[in-house]
Amino acid sequence: MYRAPVEEIAHTLKHVAGLNAALEGGRLGDLSEDLVDAILSEAGRFATDEVTPLRKIGDEHGAVLKDAAVTTPPGWKDLYRRWVEGGWNALTGPEEFGGQGLPNMLSVAALEMWNSGSMAFAIGPTLTMGAVEALDKHGSDELKATYLEKLVSGEWMGTMNLTEPQAGSDLAALRTRAEPVGDGTYRIFGQKIFITYGEHDFTDNIVHLVLARLPDAPAGTRGISLFLVPKFFVNDDGSLGARNDAFCASIEHKMGIHASPTCTMIYGDGFAKDREPGAIGWLIGEENKGLACMFTMMNNARLAVAMQGVAIAEAARQKALAYAQERRQGKALGFDGEGMAPIVHHADVKRNLLTMKALTQVARAISYSCAHALDMAHASEGEDMRHWQDRANLLTPIAKAFSTDIGVEVASIGVQVHGGMGYIEETGAAALLRDARIAPIYEGTNGIQAIDLVMRKLPLGGGEHVRGYIAELREDIEKLRKSNADGFGRTAEKCDAALDDLAEATSFLQAAVAEGRQEEALAGATPYLRLFALAAGGSYLVRGALAGGDRARLALARFFAENLVDEASALKKRVVEGAKSLADADSALVS
Amino acid sequence: MYRAPVEEIAHTLKHVAGLNAALEGGRLGDLSEDLVDAILSEAGRFATDEVTPLRKIGDEHGAVLKDAAVTTPPGWKDLYRRWVEGGWNALTGPEEFGGQGLPNMLSVAALEMWNSGSMAFAIGPTLTMGAVEALDKHGSDELKATYLEKLVSGEWMGTMNLTEPQAGSDLAALRTRAEPVGDGTYRIFGQKIFITYGEHDFTDNIVHLVLARLPDAPAGTRGISLFLVPKFFVNDDGSLGARNDAFCASIEHKMGIHASPTCTMIYGDGFAKDREPGAIGWLIGEENKGLACMFTMMNNARLAVAMQGVAIAEAARQKALAYAQERRQGKALGFDGEGMAPIVHHADVKRNLLTMKALTQVARAISYSCAHALDMAHASEGEDMRHWQDRANLLTPIAKAFSTDIGVEVASIGVQVHGGMGYIEETGAAALLRDARIAPIYEGTNGIQAIDLVMRKLPLGGGEHVRGYIAELREDIEKLRKSNADGFGRTAEKCDAALDDLAEATSFLQAAVAEGRQEEALAGATPYLRLFALAAGGSYLVRGALAGGDRARLALARFFAENLVDEASALKKRVVEGAKSLADADSALVS
């Protein structure tokens, strides 16, 4: 059973991602280290004791649709109520509307713990937080007054309605219509798919944020507007009024996150027969600027999905470790006890467990560092703000894609460590892999993250920003060399080589983008993103090990450097030398 | 929907794995290329038209246990009947008992197709074939006369009962008891788990092969005997008699292969109340030599599981390709048609599809080459036989582990190519990943395969056998250099480098084994196995491309060489340089 690794999370936040420096520099207001510790500890307790025990029933029972109403699994509604009562939904919400306004660093740490407890549970509130952000930044005062407080507290939940059957990665193809009524409202008509928690029994009302086109809107992405469409209208006194014409037509039968209802939502299909057709919505932000509104929160949503990857990896690692310490088979070097050896002593199992741990910790460090950059941007102005915003923008696609990729990898290794038991659903290892598999897909597929990294993030600051970041990563390795610390083996040499590879691949891709060799840049994007994460990971693990003085952290950094980081060299070659064979293989040759 | 790739399978058998040379050398009796083509074509038709359409209902319905009886999904019993009537069960069975005695190369090709059609279906007969082999090689004339003909035809099915709760990878811990009755039979008492098709409705009788210990047996693996335990006793006239005390107590709820009943079997628990306790069994082979009997067929069973990996990868690749050709999103370089581009034109999707194809083809070539070696050993004598037996022994763990690892990888990429649709069970992409995940675990985990490769196969022929094999792989690259063929880019250079890495890692591990540095050898085993497969894969793809004169095969070899084979260098470093950090991280540091 998962136990929140509060100590490791705190260490990573404080000594790797930069929380302590930010606290000491007074960049996070009156937040103190004591308060951070108290919040992490209490979140850890709630995730361990309250969320985790309901994971399995969620997977087995799933969400159930009947007569357009969705019932969540037994105990889940009450879990949500307790979670909201604990104030967890309001952690980062605007203080003006009852939120605690705490930094992103605390939010991602808490998100990791909720998702380790149950990804199907944690994903719902994540959507609400996105709705809060969009509404807070772009909504009218009236909309904010009506909806924000209840969304911040969690009394109501929010959803994001982007995807349509023909419009997934390419939102330009969006067709949902919005017709102005004339009184400031709009009638919405259309079908949205893959709407997470589009319908459920957690809350009395659900606030849908829906992308749609006005009648005279330009084609493509410049003609998309964002609307707020409540499930129930809200009376002036705040009580709930009539039902809106926004209904869940079906829920998906998915590989995992069974308890999270993935809804097909129908807007304005006349379910509410007593009114004119159309779901009534209110514009958020300006007409035709809906995608911009969405993008302001896209980064945060991507970071939230990154935490799902970290979270599943952590849960899978703990489960595999517990099994490997318990299960006994055969003899092993290094075990001189009675009878068969616990399989944790077998070299191959040890390799698997260390690989799980190293990948998890690297993904965690990258993701927390991204949150740190967001917090620093929030606390800065001018050039400084630009620097931290660039940093967050640079790290976001890496955090999202690498964390969710290793989420799947680590969960799969976890199944393997369990042997035959891993394939049996009762064990729970397979469920983590099934849950993990969606995260590389949604919120922008990992292929799209890689393209974003190469095409939009490498050019930041005229290409200088990424070079500055790599220089910072070098400093960790320099510190290691200067420390003369014992037991690191070839860590410095290996990590430096990976940073060389990263620098070379970066220059290659920057030149390809600058010179319009787009196909080469696109071909190398996915291997480049992984190369980036591995090279950065070496420095983050070293940073953590030097700060901690802990033997396990040292051993982990060394294992990573001497076993996993060499992949960087192959990835660099793939970026620099592999594009042409891909370009030359026209699509007919692919089949 | 899967269509058997008969042309590619035939090309790989004939021009890569060595079938044509064997035919021309008269090593396969009176088998002709025409007969080969006819069999492959008909197997392809059956797999495509008959097996594949029942895959989904198998996954959705699953096997159902009620009152110790298992019902297979609707239509499955009839499918099995038609499959048996087609003579497919008897393909490789001994001719003396009605089998067709065809070579392993045809068997693995057919197995691939059945497994692509439905792995949950194909796995059942695979177990029967194992039982046939064990019985044919080690059974008494009387047992053979009673059981073999019906097992060969498929009128009855066979099972393999090895695993017990405390005895998985380590069979030394086996506890099931066998007590001599005095009349030549034995009473069996014990519980076996994970018994594939241990109970079902396909056939009237089921022949269980059960490992158990005699009362005076030595401890460990030298005290294990093999018994034949029929579900129903067989009368002298061949008709079925009384029910034996061998019952299915439960079936597992698994991540995938739902239609394959995975049974807990209870022997001798007194279900049959009207007799003395104990399931009645007959000894196969000598007392205490049961494990040796099992090992004679272990290689074939491992190769059969390898085909599951290849099969799932092929099915996943076809499904992803079809989706990518159909699904349209965004704009893509190289697509100048109307509207949005089919996603197959996007660089990242193309990379995914070519990666799927290359890994699948490499796994297929290795597995077929292993079957070729078995056939050559069967057709040879003396030194020659020893050579081919060594070759089969060398390639078996690589075929099993690499094919099943890439089965999971390719199926996972397949889900990714489908985007959100990949996560929806109706699409079928997720089901392939769920099915694939067991294959790296059973029939010896892939970690155990890697240990087998390093500890037992590298020393074959005093270490010379593997060097001879690597030299053969070099010849393909030499041929490529001499051919001056156009369009191969840096293929020769890259493949040569990978073979250098393989040679270096091989020498390192051979020395480690020879010098008793066991921990180093064990630590490097898993990365070494993958390195081996990738380096061999380059040569096999080149061989296929040079033989075919086909642009797609050439493009694939080049893509593999310029994008995937460089991983060999990182793997080599992991083998040679990574062991120490693993050894130094004692099990306390792993947690």
XYZ file of N, CA and C in Angstrom, chain B residues 55-239:
555
model
N -11.332 -12.406 -31.467
C -10.426 -11.866 -30.449
C -11.174 -10.989 -29.443
N -11.985 -10.105 -29.974
C -12.594 -9.097 -29.110
C -13.627 -9.698 -28.156
N -14.422 -10.604 -28.665
C -15.423 -11.220 -27.787
C -14.715 -12.019 -26.696
N -13.548 -12.556 -27.050
C -12.761 -13.267 -26.048
C -12.307 -12.344 -24.935
N -11.848 -11.170 -25.326
C -11.376 -10.202 -24.330
C -12.530 -9.703 -23.464
N -13.640 -9.420 -24.092
C -14.760 -8.828 -23.357
C -15.488 -9.835 -22.477
N -15.622 -11.043 -22.989
C -16.408 -12.057 -22.285
C -15.538 -12.809 -21.285
N -14.360 -13.174 -21.722
C -13.446 -13.916 -20.848
C -13.916 -15.331 -20.593
N -13.071 -16.075 -19.927
C -13.441 -17.432 -19.496
C -14.192 -17.311 -18.175
N -15.183 -18.167 -17.995
C -16.034 -18.076 -16.801
C -16.025 -19.411 -16.061
N -15.778 -19.337 -14.768
C -15.769 -20.548 -13.935
C -17.068 -20.652 -13.158
N -17.686 -21.840 -13.222
C -18.865 -22.077 -12.384
C -18.888 -23.555 -12.011
N -18.993 -23.837 -10.740
C -19.016 -25.226 -10.267
C -17.863 -26.041 -10.836
N -16.672 -25.493 -10.754
C -15.453 -26.173 -11.197
C -15.402 -26.434 -12.701
N -16.362 -25.878 -13.446
C -16.323 -26.005 -14.905
C -16.068 -24.629 -15.517
N -15.250 -24.597 -16.551
C -14.925 -23.333 -17.208
C -15.596 -23.283 -18.573
N -16.300 -22.187 -18.819
C -16.901 -21.966 -20.125
C -16.080 -20.924 -20.871
N -15.688 -21.250 -22.078
C -14.949 -20.288 -22.904
C -15.953 -19.343 -23.573
N -15.468 -18.238 -24.128
C -16.391 -17.227 -24.683
C -17.218 -17.769 -25.853
N -18.339 -17.126 -26.126
C -19.209 -17.565 -27.226
C -18.427 -17.706 -28.528
N -18.590 -18.820 -29.198
C -17.956 -19.038 -30.496
C -16.576 -19.668 -30.413
N -15.991 -19.653 -29.219
C -14.605 -20.115 -29.107
C -14.477 -21.629 -29.222
N -15.421 -22.338 -28.653
C -15.350 -23.796 -28.732
C -15.442 -24.244 -30.189
N -16.309 -23.578 -30.922
C -16.473 -23.919 -32.338
C -15.229 -23.529 -33.136
N -14.630 -22.399 -32.771
C -13.386 -21.991 -33.428
C -12.306 -23.052 -33.224
N -12.210 -23.535 -31.984
C -11.210 -24.566 -31.701
C -11.485 -25.812 -32.536
N -12.754 -26.191 -32.643
C -13.116 -27.377 -33.423
C -12.677 -27.213 -34.877
N -12.964 -26.054 -35.456
C -12.598 -25.836 -36.859
C -11.075 -25.812 -37.018
N -10.405 -25.252 -36.031
C -8.941 -25.173 -36.083
C -8.350 -26.580 -36.062
N -8.898 -27.424 -35.204
C -8.432 -28.810 -35.130
C -8.769 -29.553 -36.418
N -9.957 -29.343 -36.925
C -10.361 -30.003 -38.180
C -9.465 -29.608 -39.341
N -8.956 -28.368 -39.279
C -8.016 -27.924 -40.314
C -6.654 -28.595 -40.206
N -6.478 -29.387 -39.145
C -5.217 -30.117 -38.990
C -4.119 -29.281 -38.358
N -4.465 -28.082 -37.878
C -3.413 -27.170 -37.406
C -2.754 -27.647 -36.125
N -3.498 -28.375 -35.302
C -2.888 -28.845 -34.056
C -1.803 -29.877 -34.331
N -1.943 -30.574 -35.440
C -1.054 -31.706 -35.747
C 0.154 -31.302 -36.585
N 0.341 -30.004 -36.808
C 1.344 -29.517 -37.755
C 2.735 -30.108 -37.515
N 3.164 -30.065 -36.264
C 4.526 -30.533 -35.984
C 4.543 -31.850 -35.213
N 3.370 -32.397 -34.887
C 3.308 -33.631 -34.092
C 3.987 -34.787 -34.796
N 4.371 -35.818 -33.997
C 5.049 -36.988 -34.575
C 4.134 -37.729 -35.563
N 4.694 -38.086 -36.697
C 3.893 -38.723 -37.760
C 3.319 -40.059 -37.312
N 4.064 -40.741 -36.438
C 3.625 -42.041 -35.921
C 2.257 -41.940 -35.236
N 1.973 -40.759 -34.709
C 0.695 -40.589 -34.000
C -0.228 -39.600 -34.721
N -0.052 -39.540 -36.019
C -0.979 -38.742 -36.816
C -0.528 -37.330 -37.094
N 0.636 -36.964 -36.605
C 1.117 -35.606 -36.844
C 1.708 -35.453 -38.233
N 1.940 -34.212 -38.627
C 2.496 -33.966 -39.949
C 4.021 -33.830 -39.915
N 4.585 -33.774 -38.742
C 6.042 -33.765 -38.609
C 6.729 -32.638 -39.367
N 6.057 -31.511 -39.515
C 6.656 -30.403 -40.270
C 7.673 -29.652 -39.414
N 8.574 -28.927 -40.064
C 9.654 -28.280 -39.315
C 9.160 -27.173 -38.384
N 10.014 -26.865 -37.411
C 9.717 -25.789 -36.464
C 9.527 -24.442 -37.156
N 10.221 -24.244 -38.261
C 10.079 -22.958 -38.952
C 8.637 -22.709 -39.367
N 7.972 -23.745 -39.834
C 6.558 -23.575 -40.191
C 5.704 -23.415 -38.946
N 6.089 -24.132 -37.920
C 5.314 -24.053 -36.687
C 5.352 -22.646 -36.093
N 6.544 -22.034 -36.038
C 6.606 -20.698 -35.440
C 5.894 -19.667 -36.312
N 5.978 -19.849 -37.625
C 5.278 -18.908 -38.502
C 3.768 -19.006 -38.279
N 3.282 -20.231 -38.175
C 1.845 -20.411 -37.922
C 1.481 -19.889 -36.543
N 2.311 -20.210 -35.559
C 2.063 -19.718 -34.194
C 1.958 -18.200 -34.169
N 2.858 -17.551 -34.908
C 2.784 -16.093 -34.957
C 1.401 -15.648 -35.423
N 0.923 -16.296 -36.459
C -0.365 -15.869 -37.021
C -1.527 -16.151 -36.078
N -1.520 -17.326 -35.439
C -2.610 -17.596 -34.475
C -2.584 -16.573 -33.347
N -1.372 -16.265 -32.869
C -1.264 -15.333 -31.746
C -1.628 -13.906 -32.132
N -1.315 -13.530 -33.372
C -1.777 -12.214 -33.823
C -3.297 -12.195 -33.879
N -3.864 -13.306 -34.315
C -5.326 -13.403 -34.346
C -5.897 -13.284 -32.953
N -5.408 -14.092 -32.032
C -5.817 -13.999 -30.631
C -4.834 -14.780 -29.779
N -4.098 -14.061 -28.977
C -3.118 -14.706 -28.100
C -3.814 -15.602 -27.081
N -4.966 -15.178 -26.603
C -5.685 -15.982 -25.600
C -6.141 -17.311 -26.191
N -6.385 -17.339 -27.492
C -6.757 -18.587 -28.151
C -5.532 -19.456 -28.405
N -4.495 -18.846 -28.968
C -3.340 -19.624 -29.432
C -2.560 -20.257 -28.292
N -2.656 -19.666 -27.110
C -1.827 -20.180 -26.020
C -2.263 -21.580 -25.578
N -3.535 -21.890 -25.735
C -4.023 -23.198 -25.298
C -3.347 -24.345 -26.032
N -3.466 -24.382 -27.356
C -2.816 -25.438 -28.129
C -1.296 -25.468 -27.956
N -0.690 -24.308 -27.652
C 0.752 -24.287 -27.423
C 1.121 -25.214 -26.271
N 0.269 -25.195 -25.246
C 0.521 -26.080 -24.109
C 0.357 -27.544 -24.500
N -0.651 -27.816 -25.331
C -0.836 -29.193 -25.801
C 0.413 -29.683 -26.528
N 0.962 -28.794 -27.391
C 2.152 -29.195 -28.142
C 3.307 -29.524 -27.213
N 3.422 -28.759 -26.133
C 4.454 -29.064 -25.142
C 4.237 -30.431 -24.517
N 2.991 -30.723 -24.198
C 2.676 -32.022 -23.596
C 2.980 -33.153 -24.572
N 2.660 -32.937 -25.836
C 2.954 -33.947 -26.860
C 4.449 -34.229 -26.888
N 5.222 -33.184 -26.881
C 6.669 -33.341 -26.980
C 7.235 -34.111 -25.778
N 6.784 -33.708 -24.584
C 7.288 -34.370 -23.378
C 6.904 -35.851 -23.379
N 5.670 -36.112 -23.749
C 5.176 -37.486 -23.740
C 5.872 -38.317 -24.818
N 6.038 -37.731 -25.983
C 6.659 -38.441 -27.095
C 8.110 -38.798 -26.754
N 8.801 -37.895 -26.106
C 10.221 -38.114 -25.834
C 10.458 -38.993 -24.609
N 9.559 -38.879 -23.616
C 9.870 -39.507 -22.327
C 8.820 -40.505 -21.846
N 7.667 -40.546 -22.474
C 6.589 -41.390 -21.981
C 6.794 -42.866 -22.328
N 6.141 -43.734 -21.558
C 6.178 -45.168 -21.864
C 5.330 -45.426 -23.105
N 5.570 -46.593 -23.730
C 4.796 -46.942 -24.920
C 3.308 -46.974 -24.609
N 2.981 -47.451 -23.412
C 1.576 -47.565 -23.050
C 0.919 -46.182 -22.949
N 1.631 -45.250 -22.266
C 1.087 -43.891 -22.152
C 0.937 -43.257 -23.531
N 1.945 -43.453 -24.343
C 1.881 -42.877 -25.682
C 0.692 -43.424 -26.452
N 0.529 -44.748 -26.364
C -0.564 -45.388 -27.108
C -1.914 -44.843 -26.642
N -2.020 -44.569 -25.365
C -3.305 -44.124 -24.835
C -3.595 -42.658 -25.156
N -2.561 -41.822 -25.102
C -2.821 -40.374 -25.130
C -2.349 -39.625 -26.372
N -1.277 -40.113 -27.009
C -0.620 -39.230 -27.982
C -1.478 -38.888 -29.198
N -2.143 -39.889 -29.740
C -2.884 -39.613 -30.981
C -3.922 -38.517 -30.764
N -4.608 -38.590 -29.635
C -5.659 -37.601 -29.381
C -5.094 -36.237 -29.014
N -3.911 -36.233 -28.405
C -3.274 -34.937 -28.129
C -2.735 -34.318 -29.418
N -2.212 -35.184 -30.300
C -1.686 -34.678 -31.568
C -2.805 -34.104 -32.432
N -3.909 -34.795 -32.479
C -5.023 -34.308 -33.316
C -5.684 -33.082 -32.709
N -5.587 -32.969 -31.381
C -6.274 -31.873 -30.696
C -7.615 -32.291 -30.122
N -7.941 -33.588 -30.242
C -9.204 -34.049 -29.658
C -9.178 -33.831 -28.144
N -8.003 -34.032 -27.544
C -7.780 -33.650 -26.143
C -6.717 -32.570 -26.090
N -6.746 -31.797 -25.017
C -5.686 -30.800 -24.829
C -4.813 -31.182 -23.631
N -3.613 -30.619 -23.613
C -2.682 -30.892 -22.524
C -2.366 -29.628 -21.734
N -1.890 -29.811 -20.511
C -1.482 -28.665 -19.680
C -0.127 -28.942 -19.047
N 0.477 -27.900 -18.550
C 1.763 -27.984 -17.864
C 1.584 -27.443 -16.458
N 1.834 -28.281 -15.454
C 1.639 -27.871 -14.057
C 2.966 -27.790 -13.338
N 3.532 -26.607 -13.303
C 4.816 -26.420 -12.624
C 4.654 -25.582 -11.360
N 4.116 -24.383 -11.528
C 4.151 -23.364 -10.479
C 3.278 -23.718 -9.277
N 3.818 -23.424 -8.101
C 3.047 -23.463 -6.865
C 3.234 -22.113 -6.180
N 2.386 -21.792 -5.218
C 2.488 -20.441 -4.639
C 3.903 -20.083 -4.188
N 4.614 -21.029 -3.583
C 5.944 -20.715 -3.077
C 7.030 -21.061 -4.092
N 6.656 -21.647 -5.222
C 7.641 -22.107 -6.200
C 7.295 -21.571 -7.582
N 7.899 -20.440 -7.922
C 7.681 -19.851 -9.243
C 8.940 -20.014 -10.065
N 9.780 -18.977 -10.065
C 11.056 -19.072 -10.772
C 11.927 -20.170 -10.171
N 11.752 -20.449 -8.897
C 12.585 -21.443 -8.227
C 11.790 -22.713 -7.958
N 11.897 -23.672 -8.874
C 11.107 -24.895 -8.750
C 11.630 -25.819 -7.654
N 12.813 -25.508 -7.141
C 13.353 -26.340 -6.056
C 12.403 -26.354 -4.862
N 11.594 -25.320 -4.743
C 10.715 -25.195 -3.578
C 9.386 -25.947 -3.733
N 9.269 -26.698 -4.798
C 8.034 -27.429 -5.110
C 7.617 -28.419 -4.017
N 6.329 -28.493 -3.735
C 5.866 -29.342 -2.628
C 4.850 -30.414 -3.003
N 4.240 -30.305 -4.176
C 3.216 -31.280 -4.529
C 3.774 -32.703 -4.382
N 2.981 -33.583 -3.732
C 3.455 -34.931 -3.404
C 2.888 -35.970 -4.361
N 3.677 -37.010 -4.614
C 3.199 -38.157 -5.401
C 3.519 -39.425 -4.619
N 2.484 -40.192 -4.276
C 2.711 -41.414 -3.498
C 2.437 -42.632 -4.360
N 3.424 -43.543 -4.447
C 3.225 -44.742 -5.270
C 2.087 -45.591 -4.690
N 1.205 -46.009 -5.563
C 0.086 -46.848 -5.121
C 0.523 -48.309 -5.054
N 1.480 -48.683 -5.891
C 1.961 -50.062 -5.898
C 1.596 -50.775 -7.192
N 0.664 -50.198 -7.933
C 0.244 -50.822 -9.193
C 0.807 -50.061 -10.386
N 1.837 -49.270 -10.122
C 2.409 -48.491 -11.219
C 1.840 -47.091 -11.313
N 0.779 -46.818 -10.560
C 0.225 -45.459 -10.558
C 0.641 -44.730 -9.278
N 0.336 -43.460 -9.235
C 0.724 -42.624 -8.094
C -0.497 -41.788 -7.680
N -0.535 -41.513 -6.382
C -1.564 -40.583 -5.908
C -0.927 -39.214 -5.720
N -1.502 -38.201 -6.387
C -0.926 -36.852 -6.393
C -1.740 -35.953 -5.469
N -1.017 -35.214 -4.640
C -1.652 -34.269 -3.724
C -0.947 -32.917 -3.821
N -1.706 -31.889 -4.078
C -1.064 -30.571 -4.081
C -1.856 -29.531 -4.841
N -1.331 -28.339 -4.748
C -1.985 -27.210 -5.409
C -1.040 -26.605 -6.429
N -1.541 -26.396 -7.644
C -0.743 -25.755 -8.689
C -1.456 -24.469 -9.100
N -0.671 -23.425 -9.318
C -1.299 -22.159 -9.737
C -0.809 -21.746 -11.120
N -1.551 -20.782 -11.683
C -1.228 -20.230 -13.009
C -1.250 -21.317 -14.094
N -2.186 -22.260 -14.014
C -2.244 -23.336 -14.998
C -3.124 -22.909 -16.177
N -2.445 -22.647 -17.287
C -3.115 -22.160 -18.483
C -4.001 -23.251 -19.081
N -5.258 -22.905 -19.339
C -6.236 -23.860 -19.865
C -6.272 -25.126 -18.992
N -6.138 -24.931 -17.678
C -6.221 -26.061 -16.752
C -7.606 -26.682 -16.754
N -8.597 -25.910 -17.092
C -9.966 -26.413 -17.210
C -10.651 -25.583 -18.303
N -11.495 -26.251 -19.104
C -12.178 -25.549 -20.214
C -13.167 -26.493 -20.869
N -13.882 -25.974 -21.849
C -14.906 -26.786 -22.527
C -14.546 -27.107 -23.974
N -13.280 -26.883 -24.342
C -12.883 -27.166 -25.731
C -12.916 -28.664 -26.030
N -12.450 -29.443 -25.063
C -12.289 -30.878 -25.320
C -12.889 -31.706 -24.187
N -13.191 -32.972 -24.490
C -13.821 -33.860 -23.504
C -12.853 -34.251 -22.393
N -11.601 -34.318 -22.745
C -10.622 -34.701 -21.736
C -9.463 -33.711 -21.746
N -8.798 -33.600 -20.609
C -7.629 -32.734 -20.479
C -6.526 -33.558 -19.833
N -5.334 -33.493 -20.423
C -4.222 -34.300 -19.934
C -3.226 -33.384 -19.232
N -3.207 -33.478 -17.906
C -2.326 -32.615 -17.118
C -0.962 -33.264 -16.941
N 0.072 -32.513 -17.231
C 1.429 -32.941 -16.896
C 1.824 -32.181 -15.630
N 2.138 -32.939 -14.579
C 2.270 -32.359 -13.245
C 3.627 -32.714 -12.631
N 4.331 -31.694 -12.173
C 5.573 -31.928 -11.440
C 5.259 -32.157 -9.970
N 5.839 -33.225 -9.404
C 5.587 -33.537 -7.990
C 6.780 -34.281 -7.413
N 6.764 -34.428 -6.079
C 7.864 -35.084 -5.381
C 7.431 -36.446 -4.849
N 8.276 -37.456 -5.048
C 8.052 -38.756 -4.415
C 8.436 -38.660 -2.940
N 7.901 -39.569 -2.123
C 8.135 -39.481 -0.677
C 9.606 -39.479 -0.306
N 10.417 -40.263 -1.005
C 11.831 -40.377 -0.631
C 12.724 -39.507 -1.519
N 12.136 -38.559 -2.199
C 12.904 -37.783 -3.182
C 13.892 -36.861 -2.496
N 15.068 -36.660 -3.124
C 16.014 -35.672 -2.587
C 15.394 -34.272 -2.619
N 15.917 -33.399 -1.776
C 15.430 -32.021 -1.779
C 15.865 -31.321 -3.069
N 15.261 -30.190 -3.336
C 15.677 -29.366 -4.477
C 15.200 -29.910 -5.805
N 15.832 -29.472 -6.867
C 15.350 -29.789 -8.210
C 15.676 -31.227 -8.616
N 16.548 -31.904 -7.866
C 16.884 -33.286 -8.215
C 15.881 -34.282 -7.666
N 14.846 -33.784 -7.039
C 13.858 -34.697 -6.467
C 12.472 -34.463 -7.038
N 12.426 -34.036 -8.267
C 11.132 -33.719 -8.876
C 10.839 -34.707 -10.002
N 9.635 -35.237 -10.003
C 9.236 -36.188 -11.036
C 8.045 -35.629 -11.811
N 7.866 -36.162 -13.020
C 6.791 -35.680 -13.887
C 5.708 -36.754 -14.008
N 4.471 -36.327 -13.848
C 3.351 -37.258 -13.907
C 2.304 -36.814 -14.910
N 1.660 -37.799 -15.495
C 0.525 -37.543 -16.365
C -0.744 -37.795 -15.546
N -1.584 -36.774 -15.458
C -2.800 -36.872 -14.663
C -3.990 -36.473 -15.540
N -4.733 -37.446 -16.041
C -5.847 -37.085 -16.928
C -7.030 -36.575 -16.125
N -7.808 -35.698 -16.728
C -9.053 -35.232 -16.085
C -10.009 -36.411 -15.953
N -10.194 -37.147 -17.039
C -10.980 -38.383 -17.016
C -10.060 -39.556 -17.325
N -10.269 -40.637 -16.603
C -9.506 -41.847 -16.924
C -9.929 -42.362 -18.286
N -9.025 -43.092 -18.918
C -9.292 -43.614 -20.254
C -9.438 -45.131 -20.163
N -10.556 -45.642 -20.617
C -10.787 -47.089 -20.620
C -9.931 -47.763 -21.687
N -9.862 -49.094 -21.607
C -9.020 -49.833 -22.554
C -9.447 -49.619 -24.003
N -10.732 -49.387 -24.188
C -11.195 -49.189 -25.570
C -11.055 -47.731 -26.016
N -10.414 -46.896 -25.179
C -10.197 -45.505 -25.569
C -11.322 -44.576 -25.131
N -12.425 -45.134 -24.652
C -13.528 -44.282 -24.185
C -13.182 -43.703 -22.815
